[in-house]
Coordinates of N, CA and C in Angstrom, one line a residue:
M1 N -53.6 -39.3 -23.9 CA -52.5 -39.5 -22.8 C -53.0 -38.6 -21.7
S2 N -52.8 -39.4 -20.4 CA -53.3 -38.7 -19.3 C -52.3 -37.8 -18.6
N3 N -50.9 -38.0 -19.2 CA -49.8 -37.1 -18.7 C -50.1 -35.7 -18.8
I4 N -49.8 -34.8 -18.0 CA -49.9 -33.2 -18.2 C -48.8 -32.5 -18.1
A5 N -48.6 -31.5 -18.8 CA -47.6 -30.6 -18.8 C -47.8 -29.3 -18.1
V6 N -47.0 -28.9 -17.1 CA -47.1 -27.6 -16.7 C -46.0 -26.8 -17.0
A7 N -46.3 -25.8 -17.9 CA -45.4 -24.9 -18.6 C -45.0 -23.6 -17.8
I8 N -43.6 -23.6 -17.6 CA -43.4 -22.4 -16.8 C -42.3 -21.7 -17.5
D9 N -42.5 -20.5 -18.2 CA -41.6 -19.6 -19.0 C -41.4 -18.4 -18.1
G10 N -40.2 -17.7 -18.6 CA -39.9 -16.5 -18.2 C -38.5 -16.1 -18.6
P11 N -38.2 -14.9 -18.2 CA -36.8 -14.3 -18.7 C -35.7 -14.8 -17.9
A12 N -34.5 -14.7 -18.1 CA -33.2 -15.0 -17.1 C -33.3 -14.5 -15.8
A13 N -33.1 -15.4 -14.9 CA -32.9 -14.9 -13.4 C -34.2 -14.6 -13.0
S14 N -35.3 -15.0 -13.4 CA -36.7 -14.7 -12.9 C -37.0 -15.7 -11.7
G15 N -36.3 -16.7 -11.5 CA -36.6 -17.6 -10.6 C -37.3 -18.8 -11.0
K16 N -37.5 -19.0 -12.4 CA -38.4 -20.1 -12.8 C -37.8 -21.3 -12.8
S17 N -36.4 -21.5 -12.6 CA -35.8 -22.8 -12.7 C -36.0 -23.3 -11.2
T18 N -35.8 -22.5 -10.2 CA -35.9 -23.0 -8.8 C -37.5 -23.2 -8.4
V19 N -38.3 -22.4 -8.9 CA -39.6 -22.6 -8.7 C -40.1 -24.1 -9.3
A20 N -39.7 -24.2 -10.5 CA -40.1 -25.4 -11.5 C -39.5 -26.6 -10.7
K21 N -38.4 -26.6 -10.2 CA -37.8 -27.7 -9.6 C -38.4 -28.1 -8.2
T22 N -38.9 -27.0 -7.4 CA -39.4 -27.2 -6.2 C -40.9 -27.6 -6.2
L23 N -41.6 -27.0 -7.6 CA -43.0 -27.5 -7.8 C -42.9 -28.9 -8.1
A24 N -42.1 -29.4 -9.1 CA -42.2 -30.7 -9.4 C -41.7 -31.7 -8.3
K25 N -40.7 -31.4 -7.5 CA -40.6 -32.2 -6.3 C -41.7 -32.2 -5.4
R26 N -42.3 -31.2 -5.2 CA -43.6 -31.4 -4.3 C -44.7 -32.4 -4.8
L27 N -44.8 -32.1 -6.2 CA -45.9 -33.0 -6.9 C -45.5 -34.4 -7.2
G28 N -44.3 -34.7 -7.2 CA -43.8 -35.8 -7.6 C -43.8 -35.8 -9.3
L29 N -43.6 -34.8 -9.9 CA -43.4 -35.0 -11.4 C -42.1 -34.7 -11.9
I30 N -41.9 -34.9 -13.1 CA -40.5 -34.8 -13.8 C -40.3 -33.5 -14.0
M31 N -39.1 -33.0 -13.4 CA -38.9 -31.6 -13.7 C -37.7 -31.5 -15.0
V32 N -38.2 -30.8 -15.9 CA -37.3 -30.7 -17.3 C -36.8 -29.2 -17.4
N33 N -35.5 -29.0 -17.4 CA -34.9 -27.8 -17.6 C -34.5 -27.7 -18.8
T34 N -35.2 -26.9 -19.8 CA -34.9 -27.0 -21.4 C -33.5 -26.2 -21.6
G35 N -33.3 -25.2 -20.6 CA -32.3 -24.3 -20.8 C -30.9 -25.0 -20.9
A36 N -31.0 -26.2 -20.2 CA -29.7 -27.0 -20.0 C -29.5 -27.8 -21.2
M37 N -30.6 -28.2 -22.1 CA -30.5 -28.6 -23.4 C -29.8 -27.6 -24.6
Y38 N -30.2 -26.3 -24.4 CA -29.6 -25.4 -25.4 C -28.1 -25.1 -24.9
R39 N -27.7 -25.0 -23.6 CA -26.6 -24.9 -23.0 C -25.5 -26.0 -23.5
A40 N -26.1 -27.3 -23.5 CA -25.4 -28.3 -24.0 C -25.0 -28.4 -25.5
V41 N -25.9 -27.7 -26.3 CA -25.6 -27.4 -27.7 C -24.5 -26.4 -27.8
A42 N -24.7 -25.2 -26.8 CA -23.7 -24.2 -27.0 C -22.2 -24.7 -26.4
W43 N -22.2 -25.8 -25.3 CA -21.0 -26.3 -25.0 C -20.5 -27.0 -26.1
A44 N -21.1 -27.7 -26.9 CA -20.7 -28.6 -27.9 C -19.9 -27.8 -28.9
T45 N -20.6 -26.6 -29.2 CA -19.8 -25.8 -30.2 C -18.4 -25.4 -29.9
I46 N -18.4 -25.3 -28.5 CA -16.9 -24.9 -27.8 C -15.9 -26.1 -28.0
Q47 N -16.6 -27.3 -27.6 CA -15.7 -28.4 -27.8 C -15.2 -28.7 -29.1
H48 N -16.0 -28.4 -30.1 CA -15.6 -28.8 -31.4 C -15.2 -27.6 -32.3
G49 N -14.9 -26.4 -31.5 CA -14.3 -25.2 -32.2 C -15.4 -24.6 -33.3
V50 N -16.7 -24.7 -33.1 CA -17.5 -24.1 -33.9 C -18.2 -22.7 -33.6
E51 N -18.0 -21.9 -34.4 CA -18.6 -20.7 -33.9 C -20.1 -20.8 -33.6
A52 N -20.6 -20.3 -32.6 CA -22.1 -20.3 -32.4 C -22.8 -19.4 -33.4
A53 N -22.5 -18.4 -33.8 CA -23.2 -17.5 -34.6 C -23.2 -18.2 -36.2
D54 N -22.4 -19.1 -36.6 CA -22.2 -19.7 -37.8 C -23.4 -20.8 -37.8
S55 N -24.6 -20.4 -38.2 CA -25.7 -21.4 -38.2 C -25.4 -22.6 -39.0
A56 N -24.8 -22.5 -40.2 CA -24.6 -23.5 -41.1 C -23.7 -24.8 -40.4
A57 N -22.6 -24.2 -39.7 CA -21.7 -25.0 -38.9 C -22.3 -25.6 -37.8
V58 N -23.2 -25.0 -37.1 CA -23.9 -25.4 -35.9 C -24.9 -26.6 -36.5
V59 N -25.5 -26.4 -37.7 CA -26.6 -27.6 -38.0 C -25.7 -28.6 -38.6
E60 N -24.6 -28.6 -38.9 CA -23.7 -29.6 -39.3 C -23.2 -30.2 -38.2
L61 N -22.9 -29.7 -37.1 CA -22.5 -30.3 -35.8 C -23.8 -31.0 -35.3
L62 N -24.7 -30.7 -35.5 CA -25.8 -31.4 -34.9 C -25.9 -32.9 -35.5
A63 N -25.4 -33.0 -36.9 CA -25.5 -34.3 -37.5 C -24.4 -35.3 -37.0
R64 N -23.3 -34.6 -36.2 CA -22.3 -35.4 -35.9 C -22.2 -35.6 -34.4
V65 N -22.9 -34.9 -33.6 CA -22.9 -35.1 -32.1 C -24.3 -35.6 -31.8
K66 N -24.3 -36.4 -30.8 CA -25.5 -37.2 -30.0 C -25.7 -36.4 -28.9
F67 N -27.0 -35.7 -28.9 CA -27.6 -35.3 -27.8 C -28.6 -36.2 -27.1
S68 N -28.4 -36.6 -26.0 CA -29.3 -37.6 -25.4 C -29.8 -37.1 -24.0
C69 N -31.2 -37.1 -24.0 CA -32.0 -36.5 -22.8 C -32.7 -37.6 -22.1
G70 N -32.8 -37.7 -20.9 CA -33.4 -38.8 -19.8 C -33.7 -38.1 -18.6
V71 N -34.0 -39.1 -17.6 CA -34.6 -38.8 -16.4 C -33.6 -39.4 -15.2
E72 N -33.2 -38.7 -14.2 CA -32.6 -39.5 -13.2 C -33.2 -38.6 -11.8
N73 N -33.8 -39.4 -11.1 CA -34.4 -38.9 -9.8 C -35.4 -37.9 -10.1
N74 N -36.1 -38.1 -11.1 CA -37.1 -37.1 -11.6 C -36.8 -35.9 -12.2
L75 N -35.5 -35.8 -12.5 CA -34.8 -34.5 -13.0 C -34.2 -34.9 -14.3
S76 N -34.5 -34.0 -15.3 CA -34.0 -34.2 -16.6 C -32.5 -34.0 -16.6
T77 N -31.9 -35.0 -17.6 CA -30.5 -35.1 -17.9 C -30.3 -34.7 -19.2
V78 N -29.0 -34.3 -19.7 CA -28.5 -34.2 -21.0 C -27.0 -34.6 -21.1
L79 N -26.8 -35.4 -22.1 CA -25.5 -35.8 -22.2 C -25.2 -35.4 -23.8
V80 N -23.9 -35.0 -23.9 CA -23.2 -34.8 -25.2 C -22.2 -36.0 -25.6
D81 N -22.7 -36.9 -26.7 CA -21.8 -37.8 -27.0 C -21.6 -38.7 -25.7
G82 N -22.4 -38.9 -25.0 CA -22.4 -39.7 -23.7 C -21.7 -39.0 -22.5
V83 N -21.4 -37.8 -22.7 CA -20.8 -37.0 -21.5 C -21.7 -36.1 -21.0
D84 N -21.6 -35.9 -19.6 CA -22.4 -35.2 -18.9 C -21.4 -33.8 -18.7
P85 N -21.9 -32.6 -19.5 CA -20.9 -31.6 -19.2 C -21.1 -31.0 -17.8
G86 N -22.0 -31.3 -16.8 CA -22.0 -30.8 -15.5 C -22.0 -29.4 -15.4
D87 N -21.2 -29.0 -14.3 CA -21.0 -27.4 -14.0 C -20.5 -26.6 -15.2
A88 N -20.1 -27.4 -16.2 CA -19.5 -26.6 -17.5 C -20.5 -25.8 -18.1
L89 N -21.9 -26.4 -18.1 CA -23.0 -25.6 -18.8 C -23.2 -24.2 -18.3
R90 N -22.8 -23.9 -17.0 CA -22.8 -22.7 -16.3 C -21.7 -21.5 -16.7
Q91 N -20.7 -22.1 -17.4 CA -19.5 -21.3 -17.8 C -19.9 -19.8 -18.5
D92 N -19.3 -19.0 -18.2 CA -19.4 -17.6 -19.0 C -19.4 -17.9 -20.6
A93 N -18.6 -18.6 -21.0 CA -18.4 -18.9 -22.4 C -19.7 -19.6 -22.9
V94 N -20.2 -20.4 -22.2 CA -21.6 -21.0 -22.6 C -22.6 -20.1 -22.5
N95 N -22.7 -19.2 -21.5 CA -23.6 -18.2 -21.4 C -23.5 -17.2 -22.6
S96 N -22.6 -17.0 -23.3 CA -22.3 -15.9 -24.3 C -22.7 -16.4 -25.6
R97 N -23.0 -17.8 -25.6 CA -23.1 -18.4 -26.7 C -24.8 -19.0 -26.8
V98 N -25.3 -19.1 -25.7 CA -26.4 -19.9 -25.7 C -27.6 -19.3 -26.6
S99 N -27.6 -17.9 -26.5 CA -28.9 -17.2 -27.2 C -28.6 -17.5 -28.8
K100 N -27.3 -17.5 -29.1 CA -27.1 -17.4 -30.7 C -27.4 -18.9 -31.0
V101 N -27.1 -20.0 -30.4 CA -27.5 -21.3 -31.0 C -29.1 -21.5 -30.8
A102 N -29.6 -20.9 -29.8 CA -31.1 -21.0 -29.5 C -31.9 -20.3 -30.5
A103 N -31.2 -19.5 -31.4 CA -31.9 -18.7 -32.5 C -32.0 -19.5 -33.8
I104 N -31.3 -20.6 -33.8 CA -31.2 -21.4 -34.9 C -32.4 -22.3 -35.1
Q105 N -33.0 -22.3 -36.0 CA -34.4 -23.1 -36.2 C -34.0 -24.7 -36.1
E106 N -33.1 -25.1 -36.8 CA -32.5 -26.5 -36.5 C -32.4 -27.1 -35.3
V107 N -31.7 -26.1 -34.5 CA -31.6 -26.3 -32.9 C -32.7 -26.5 -32.3
R108 N -33.8 -25.4 -32.5 CA -34.8 -25.7 -31.7 C -35.8 -26.7 -32.3
D109 N -35.9 -27.1 -33.3 CA -36.7 -28.3 -34.0 C -36.3 -29.5 -33.3
L110 N -34.8 -29.9 -33.3 CA -34.4 -30.9 -32.8 C -34.9 -30.9 -31.2
L111 N -34.6 -29.9 -30.6 CA -34.7 -30.0 -28.9 C -36.1 -29.8 -28.7
V112 N -37.1 -29.2 -29.2 CA -38.5 -29.1 -29.0 C -39.1 -30.5 -29.2
S113 N -38.5 -31.3 -30.2 CA -38.9 -32.6 -30.3 C -38.6 -33.6 -29.3
M114 N -37.3 -33.4 -28.6 CA -37.0 -34.0 -27.6 C -37.7 -33.7 -26.2
Q115 N -38.1 -32.5 -26.2 CA -38.8 -31.9 -24.9 C -40.3 -32.6 -25.0
R116 N -40.7 -32.6 -26.1 CA -42.1 -33.1 -26.3 C -42.1 -34.7 -25.8
D117 N -40.9 -35.4 -26.1 CA -40.9 -36.6 -25.8 C -40.9 -37.0 -24.3
Y118 N -40.6 -36.0 -23.4 CA -40.6 -36.2 -22.1 C -42.1 -36.7 -21.6
L119 N -43.2 -36.1 -22.2 CA -44.4 -36.4 -21.8 C -44.9 -37.8 -22.0
E120 N -44.0 -38.6 -22.7 CA -44.3 -40.0 -22.7 C -43.9 -40.8 -21.5
L121 N -43.0 -40.1 -20.8 CA -42.4 -40.8 -19.7 C -43.2 -40.6 -18.4
G122 N -44.1 -39.3 -18.3 CA -44.8 -39.1 -17.3 C -45.1 -37.6 -17.1
S123 N -45.9 -37.1 -16.3 CA -46.3 -35.7 -16.3 C -45.1 -34.8 -15.8
V124 N -44.9 -33.5 -16.5 CA -43.8 -32.9 -16.3 C -44.1 -31.5 -15.9
V125 N -43.1 -31.0 -15.2 CA -43.1 -29.4 -15.0 C -41.9 -29.1 -16.0
M126 N -42.2 -28.2 -17.0 CA -41.1 -27.9 -18.0 C -40.9 -26.5 -18.0
E127 N -39.5 -26.1 -17.7 CA -39.5 -24.6 -17.8 C -38.6 -24.0 -19.0
G128 N -38.7 -22.9 -19.2 CA -37.7 -22.4 -20.5 C -38.3 -21.0 -20.9
R129 N -38.3 -21.0 -22.2 CA -38.8 -19.5 -22.8 C -39.9 -19.8 -23.7
D130 N -40.1 -21.0 -24.2 CA -41.2 -21.1 -25.4 C -42.0 -22.4 -25.0
I131 N -42.1 -22.7 -23.8 CA -42.8 -24.0 -23.4 C -44.2 -23.8 -23.5
G132 N -44.9 -22.9 -23.0 CA -46.3 -22.6 -23.2 C -46.5 -22.1 -24.6
S133 N -45.6 -21.5 -25.3 CA -46.1 -20.8 -26.7 C -45.9 -22.1 -27.8
V134 N -44.9 -22.7 -27.6 CA -44.5 -23.6 -28.8 C -44.3 -25.2 -28.5
V135 N -43.8 -25.5 -27.3 CA -43.6 -26.7 -26.9 C -44.9 -27.5 -26.5
F136 N -45.6 -26.9 -25.6 CA -47.1 -27.3 -25.2 C -48.1 -26.2 -25.1
P137 N -48.3 -25.8 -26.5 CA -49.3 -24.5 -26.5 C -50.8 -25.0 -25.8
E138 N -51.1 -26.4 -26.0 CA -52.5 -26.9 -25.6 C -52.7 -26.9 -24.2
T139 N -51.6 -26.8 -23.4 CA -51.9 -27.1 -22.0 C -52.4 -25.9 -21.3
P140 N -53.6 -26.2 -20.4 CA -54.0 -25.1 -19.7 C -53.1 -24.6 -18.6
F141 N -51.8 -25.3 -18.2 CA -51.3 -25.1 -17.1 C -49.9 -24.3 -17.4
K142 N -50.3 -23.1 -17.8 CA -49.3 -22.2 -18.1 C -49.0 -20.9 -17.3
M143 N -47.7 -21.0 -16.9 CA -47.2 -19.6 -16.1 C -46.2 -19.0 -16.8
Y144 N -46.0 -17.7 -16.6 CA -45.0 -16.9 -16.9 C -44.5 -16.0 -15.7
I145 N -43.1 -16.5 -15.2 CA -42.7 -16.0 -13.9 C -41.6 -14.9 -14.4
D146 N -41.8 -13.6 -13.8 CA -41.3 -12.6 -14.1 C -40.6 -11.9 -12.9
A147 N -39.7 -11.0 -13.1 CA -39.0 -10.3 -11.9 C -38.5 -8.8 -12.5
S148 N -38.2 -7.8 -11.6 CA -37.8 -6.7 -12.0 C -36.3 -6.9 -12.6
E149 N -36.1 -5.9 -13.4 CA -34.6 -6.0 -14.1 C -33.6 -6.0 -12.9
E150 N -33.9 -5.1 -11.8 CA -32.9 -4.9 -10.7 C -32.8 -6.2 -9.9
V151 N -33.8 -6.7 -9.7 CA -33.7 -8.1 -8.9 C -33.1 -9.1 -9.6
R152 N -33.4 -9.1 -10.9 CA -32.8 -10.2 -11.9 C -31.2 -10.1 -11.7
R153 N -30.9 -9.0 -12.0 CA -29.4 -8.6 -11.9 C -28.9 -9.3 -10.5
K154 N -29.5 -8.9 -9.4 CA -28.8 -9.4 -8.3 C -28.9 -10.7 -8.1
R155 N -29.8 -11.5 -8.7 CA -29.8 -13.0 -8.7 C -28.9 -13.5 -9.5
R156 N -28.7 -12.8 -10.5 CA -27.7 -13.5 -11.5 C -26.2 -13.3 -10.9
S157 N -25.9 -12.1 -10.3 CA -24.8 -11.9 -9.5 C -24.5 -13.0 -8.5
A158 N -25.6 -13.1 -7.6 CA -25.6 -14.1 -6.6 C -25.1 -15.7 -7.1
E159 N -25.6 -15.8 -8.4 CA -25.0 -17.3 -8.9 C -23.7 -17.3 -9.3
G160 N -23.1 -16.1 -9.5 CA -21.6 -16.1 -9.8 C -21.7 -16.2 -11.4
I161 N -22.7 -15.6 -12.0 CA -22.6 -15.5 -13.2 C -22.6 -14.2 -13.9
I162 N -21.6 -13.9 -14.8 CA -21.3 -12.5 -15.2 C -21.7 -12.4 -16.5
D163 N -22.9 -11.8 -16.5 CA -23.8 -11.4 -17.7 C -24.9 -10.7 -17.3
D164 N -25.4 -9.8 -18.4 CA -26.6 -9.0 -18.2 C -28.0 -9.9 -18.6
P165 N -28.8 -10.2 -17.6 CA -30.0 -10.9 -17.9 C -30.9 -10.0 -19.1
T166 N -30.7 -8.7 -19.0 CA -31.5 -8.0 -19.8 C -31.2 -8.2 -21.4
A167 N -29.9 -8.1 -21.4 CA -29.2 -8.4 -22.9 C -29.8 -9.7 -23.4
R168 N -29.7 -10.7 -22.5 CA -30.1 -12.1 -23.0 C -31.4 -12.1 -23.3
D169 N -32.2 -11.2 -22.5 CA -34.0 -11.4 -22.9 C -34.1 -10.5 -24.2
K170 N -33.1 -9.5 -24.5 CA -33.5 -8.7 -25.7 C -33.2 -9.8 -26.8
E171 N -32.0 -10.5 -26.8 CA -31.8 -11.5 -28.0 C -33.1 -12.4 -28.1
D172 N -33.5 -13.0 -26.7 CA -34.4 -14.0 -27.0 C -35.7 -13.6 -27.5
S173 N -36.0 -12.3 -27.2 CA -37.3 -11.8 -27.5 C -37.3 -11.3 -29.0
Q174 N -36.2 -10.8 -29.5 CA -36.3 -10.4 -30.8 C -35.8 -11.6 -31.9
R175 N -35.6 -12.7 -31.5 CA -35.3 -13.7 -32.4 C -36.5 -14.2 -33.3
K176 N -36.2 -14.7 -34.5 CA -37.5 -15.0 -35.3 C -38.0 -16.3 -35.0
S177 N -37.1 -17.3 -34.6 CA -37.6 -18.6 -34.0 C -38.1 -18.6 -32.8
S178 N -39.2 -18.8 -32.2 CA -39.7 -19.2 -31.0 C -39.4 -17.9 -30.0
P179 N -39.5 -16.7 -30.2 CA -39.0 -15.7 -29.3 C -39.7 -15.9 -27.9
L180 N -38.9 -15.3 -26.9 CA -39.5 -15.1 -25.7 C -40.8 -14.3 -25.7
V181 N -41.9 -15.0 -25.2 CA -43.2 -14.2 -25.1 C -43.9 -14.8 -24.1
I182 N -45.0 -13.9 -23.4 CA -45.9 -14.4 -22.7 C -46.9 -15.1 -23.3
A183 N -46.9 -16.6 -23.1 CA -47.8 -17.5 -24.0 C -49.3 -17.1 -23.7
E184 N -50.1 -17.4 -25.0 CA -51.5 -16.9 -24.7 C -52.1 -17.8 -23.6
G185 N -52.8 -17.3 -22.7 CA -53.5 -17.9 -21.7 C -52.6 -18.1 -20.5
A186 N -51.3 -17.6 -20.4 CA -50.4 -17.8 -19.2 C -50.7 -16.9 -18.1
V187 N -50.5 -17.3 -16.9 CA -50.8 -16.4 -15.8 C -49.5 -16.0 -15.4
V188 N -49.2 -14.6 -15.4 CA -47.8 -14.0 -15.1 C -47.7 -13.8 -13.7
I189 N -46.8 -14.2 -13.1 CA -46.3 -14.2 -11.6 C -45.2 -13.4 -11.3
D190 N -45.2 -12.3 -11.0 CA -44.0 -11.5 -10.6 C -43.3 -11.8 -9.2
S191 N -42.1 -12.5 -9.4 CA -41.6 -12.8 -8.2 C -40.5 -12.1 -7.4
S192 N -40.6 -10.7 -8.0 CA -39.7 -9.5 -7.4 C -39.8 -9.5 -5.8
D193 N -40.9 -9.6 -5.2 CA -40.8 -9.5 -4.0 C -41.6 -10.7 -3.2
M194 N -41.5 -11.8 -3.8 CA -41.8 -13.0 -3.3 C -40.6 -14.1 -3.1
D195 N -40.7 -14.9 -2.0 CA -39.7 -15.9 -1.8 C -40.2 -17.2 -2.6
V196 N -39.4 -18.2 -2.6 CA -39.6 -19.4 -3.5 C -41.0 -19.9 -3.2
E197 N -41.3 -20.1 -1.8 CA -42.3 -20.9 -1.4 C -43.7 -20.1 -1.9
Q198 N -43.6 -18.7 -1.9 CA -44.8 -17.8 -2.3 C -45.1 -18.1 -3.6
V199 N -43.9 -18.1 -4.4 CA -44.1 -18.3 -5.9 C -44.8 -19.6 -6.1
V200 N -44.2 -20.8 -5.3 CA -44.8 -22.1 -5.7 C -46.3 -22.0 -5.3
Q201 N -46.6 -21.6 -4.2 CA -48.2 -21.6 -3.6 C -48.9 -20.8 -5.0
A202 N -48.4 -19.6 -5.4 CA -49.1 -19.1 -6.5 C -49.2 -20.0 -7.8
A203 N -48.3 -20.8 -8.1 CA -48.3 -21.9 -9.0 C -49.2 -22.8 -8.7
L204 N -49.2 -23.3 -7.6 CA -50.2 -24.3 -7.2 C -51.8 -23.8 -7.3
N205 N -51.9 -22.5 -7.0 CA -53.3 -21.8 -7.3 C -53.6 -21.9 -8.6
V206 N -52.4 -21.5 -9.7 CA -53.0 -21.7 -10.9 C -53.4 -22.9 -11.4
L207 N -52.8 -24.0 -11.0 CA -53.1 -25.5 -11.3 C -54.5 -25.7 -10.6
R208 N -54.8 -25.2 -9.5 CA -56.1 -25.6 -8.8 C -57.1 -24.8 -9.9
E209 N -56.9 -23.7 -10.1 CA -57.8 -22.9 -10.9 C -58.0 -23.4 -12.3
R210 N -57.0 -23.9 -12.8 CA -57.1 -24.5 -14.1 C -57.5 -26.0 -14.2
G211 N -57.9 -26.5 -13.3 CA -58.5 -27.8 -13.3 C -57.7 -29.0 -13.0
A212 N -56.6 -28.9 -12.4 CA -55.6 -29.9 -12.2 C -56.3 -30.8 -10.9
S213 N -56.1 -32.0 -11.3 CA -56.8 -33.2 -10.2 C -56.6 -32.8 -8.8
E214 N -57.4 -33.1 -7.8 CA -57.3 -33.0 -6.5 C -56.1 -34.1 -5.9
E215 N -56.1 -35.1 -6.8 CA -55.1 -36.2 -6.4 C -53.7 -35.7 -6.6
L216 N -53.6 -35.0 -7.9 CA -52.2 -34.2 -7.8 C -51.9 -33.4 -6.7
L217 N -52.9 -32.5 -6.7 CA -52.7 -31.3 -5.7 C -52.4 -31.7 -4.4
S218 N -53.0 -32.7 -3.8 CA -53.1 -33.3 -2.7 C -51.5 -33.7 -2.1
K219 N -50.6 -34.0 -3.2 CA -49.3 -34.5 -3.0 C -48.3 -33.2 -2.4
A220 N -49.0 -32.0 -2.6 CA -48.4 -30.7 -2.1 C -48.4 -30.4 -0.9
N221 N -49.6 -31.1 -0.3 CA -49.7 -30.6 1.1 C -49.0 -31.3 2.2

């Protein structure tokens, strides 16, 4: 398959989602937000009255609820039983549950399979926490976007999200299943003192250095 995967990982509020979306738009690739998929599962537990920490109940929920992923205007979409949760995926109640459901192996198995299926639709820029380490470990185009704790707290607050990104990072890095790590071979980009365009340029440099085609890179000019 000639389609490529650009893997962008990083902790909460590091700026990886904004950078991934911008990079994908510039290159004309499909942008896949895997966090929205895990948030959709967390949202579904709320709708069905299931405790996110009850792994057995969450696994049973997976058998009853249909999660559908697609593409619209080159952006990934996720539906729960045909319903688009929309802005509800950013609610505090979802934020407090997402790390718990993401730690359940059966949830990860389902969503990783769905994430890999995107490569059949075209080349992708995929962002998350285990893209370079688990979803597409063979891709040479791996980046880990980071930022200082202070900067990430400010960004989170500016988004109107009331949670502690470092607490989320701790949960994600300590889970047994696909923990948050810097993937082997990934280039670390510290976005603390960079604007979006600077980080995007750094990402384009990684693609160029790792052998991305000039045909692809020329689209960003």
